[in-house]
Amino acid sequence: MGRRTHAVPAAAAAALLLAFLHLHVAAAADPPFSCGAASAAPYCDRKLPIEQRAADLVSKLSLEEKISQLGDESPAVARLGVPAYKWWSEALHGVAWSKGMHLDGPLRAATSFPQVILTAASFNPHLWYRIGQVIGTEARGVYNNGQAEGLTFWAPNINVFRDPRWGRGQETPGEDPTMTGKYAAVFVRGVQGYGMSGAINSSDLEASACCKHFTAYDLENWKGVTRFAFDAKVTEQDLADTYNPPFKSCVEDGGASGIMCSYNRVNGVPTCADHNLLSKTARGDWSFNGYITSDCDAVAIIHDVQGYAKAPEDAVADVLKAGMDVNCGGYIQTHGVSAYQQGKITGEDIDRALRNLFAIRMRLGLFNGNPKYNRYGNIGADQVCKKEHQDLALQAAQDGIVLLKNDAGALPLSKSKVSSVAVIGPNGNNASLLLGNYFGPPCISVTPFQALQWYVKDATFVQGCNAAVCNVSNIGEAVHAASGADYVVLFMGLDQNQEREEVDRLELGLPGMQESLVNKVADAAKKPVILVLLCGGPVDVTFAKNNPKIGAIVWAGYPGQAGGIAIAQVLFGEHNPGGRLPVTWYPKEFTAVPMTDMRMRADPSTGYPGRTYRFYKGKTVYNFGYGLSYSKYSHRFASKGTKPPSMRGIEGLKATASAAGTVSYDVDEMGAEACDRLRFPAVVRVQNHGPMDGRHPVLLFLRWPNATDGRPASQLIGFQSVHLRADEAAHVEFEVSPCKHFSRAAEDGRKVIDQGSHFVKVGDDEFELSFMA
């Protein structure tokens, strides 16, 4: 892209979104399907229940054919008219390259949204839902264009971002289980073609979403401990209030049709071989209706790495009897027949898995004749990379960007007053770095430097480092460019060589010589510099936070295809930043805590500080929920609920006392009717005092008077995003459910409500509610 003046950057952005529309609408081929017009088999009869249809099809398969269907690449059964199917497709933040999706035909791109951690920073469930909708639509568009062999997508990743060093934390909505669960539910609903709330039509899927990785998975490779061999020691209390709630919400609230069990063991048992986890909890307690896949080669690992199974056939038996349905990999396809012949699995073990698998394909409409003539058949190639989708990608990047520091109004920059700008840093002029991981080819490709050229005619780029690792630098050239420019914007942070699947970090600071580069450039610049951080996981930038020569710090995550445009718009005040951090930013010293320690709660007797804002007792660089704006906002409770909820009149309710003397009530014993009676509204008045219009997240927290009995220090119980014009005020209503929001997990995992005071808090305002018998 050539240099351009800054006169009409918004118009230029809109033109670019159209100019880079990489699509050709000619269909490559008909999509694969079963049950053409001539078929009269019961499994093709759309009037029959799907469960009956799936059972009929399974009954017609031979043993060898059945076993062949239990891998992620399921071959065709030509004699029954069943096409091949590939279970593994990816759509973490847009339809991506994968086994089941082929973006190498007439369609060669799909909308690439920001990496999830940045989208989460918007605290906007409606945005998350709309992103899911776009992904489901574009997935079906690719399929209908004959460029796909599956519609089962292994997203979202809803493991809690427990440790800041985790390489895949970027894929998640952050560290809070309530927020992560909400993201899971609305994203899944969007992908699968459901409404954002309300009833679910589980027999008609636009695409299938899969909640991963179940459960307590958040370590890749730390000091020689790998995810394949790791045995996560997790208490019942931590499972109940941190690790499992996002999956519960994904299933119960989102209606997810897929679950992926993880590589790791939990308390000695591989998750894919854990009947209690897969069958009792997911299918039993949560009424999960769908299929369960292993992570890739996880079944082989149970025998080959973990030694949990003594023979390959034992590994096959362990997972099928636990409730897993399909193996990502070929291990069951290789050893399934011999496992059956040795009596380690039964025909019903196999058939149960197959019924679940074929039911999903039928719910996707792939056994209803040509999908082009069914419910989602009108979704064509013209729906992929369409302008409305690309506009949403831009909005997601804008709304997620977090302003961390803004001394003396260093931002926004004035388009009329910036005569020249030096753009410095390894992340400033490489569009691929904006995408994070699990990405597909984006519809457009614009670097931050290219976007800034729309605003400043005299723009210079100096890389400064060889890459984010920054073990080779040219600080002298960067200093020279900075000293000659009117303004300096540094693009630093991490990249996928520093954090990704199979790669955890060992340090929390900026890699290599980045800190030295930033400081020397800041010293040489005429005015305080602007530091933009591109990274998924948090970095300790205390040095920049405290340096007066660094006027502003902006965190932009991995902002996707439109990220360069969004960053430029925020820097020049065309968008008012409103994002809030979805994770705690810890100091470098946190690396002394073993990544393998899964405990959430602090242990003062050993100096263990705990994890996440809910339990961490230590210094932070930036807190969960932190973020600045170009506007000033105020919050206060306009309504503080009705009279304090009372436990009186709840039949059979018994109070118990903990060892610390805390009196509490078991939520399960209270029952749904009693819990409904306790609900009350909390209304928040929020005002934008200007000077700019903006979108603002309103976060509602609960705190207890003390953190005894393993209580969190505070807990997010609700959040909404509201757009306000300058000087506008609005009322935001939250429905507070004490059984859900005021309960805590006891040591045995039971949910209990403590007798006594609870404080509901928004901003600096709070009110007290007291539960008494």
CSV table of C-alpha atoms in Angstrom, one decimal, residues 403 406 576-578 580 627-635 685-697 722 724-730 764:
chain,number,residue,atom,x,y,z
A,403,LEU,CA,-5.9,1.9,27.3
A,406,ASN,CA,-2.5,8.1,29.3
A,576,ASN,CA,-12.9,6.0,22.2
A,577,PRO,CA,-11.2,3.0,23.9
A,578,GLY,CA,-13.4,1.1,26.4
A,580,ARG,CA,-11.0,-3.8,30.2
A,627,GLY,CA,-8.9,0.1,31.6
A,628,LEU,CA,-9.0,3.8,30.8
A,629,SER,CA,-11.0,5.8,28.4
A,630,TYR,CA,-10.9,9.2,26.7
A,631,SER,CA,-14.1,10.0,28.6
A,632,LYS,CA,-14.8,10.0,32.3
A,633,TYR,CA,-17.6,7.7,33.6
A,634,SER,CA,-19.4,7.5,36.9
A,635,HIS,CA,-21.5,4.7,38.4
A,685,ARG,CA,-26.9,4.6,36.8
A,686,VAL,CA,-23.9,5.1,34.6
A,687,GLN,CA,-23.0,8.4,33.0
A,688,ASN,CA,-20.5,9.5,30.4
A,689,HIS,CA,-19.2,12.9,31.5
A,690,GLY,CA,-17.4,13.4,28.2
A,691,PRO,CA,-15.8,14.7,26.2
A,692,MET,CA,-16.3,11.8,23.7
A,693,ASP,CA,-19.0,9.3,22.9
A,694,GLY,CA,-18.0,5.8,23.9
A,695,ARG,CA,-18.8,2.2,24.7
A,696,HIS,CA,-18.4,1.4,28.4
A,697,PRO,CA,-18.4,-2.0,30.2
A,722,VAL,CA,-23.4,0.3,27.1
A,724,LEU,CA,-23.3,6.5,25.7
A,725,ARG,CA,-23.0,9.8,24.0
A,726,ALA,CA,-21.0,12.5,25.8
A,727,ASP,CA,-22.9,13.7,28.9
A,728,GLU,CA,-25.5,10.9,28.4
A,729,ALA,CA,-26.7,8.8,31.3
A,730,ALA,CA,-28.4,5.4,31.3
A,764,ASP,CA,-16.8,2.8,44.1
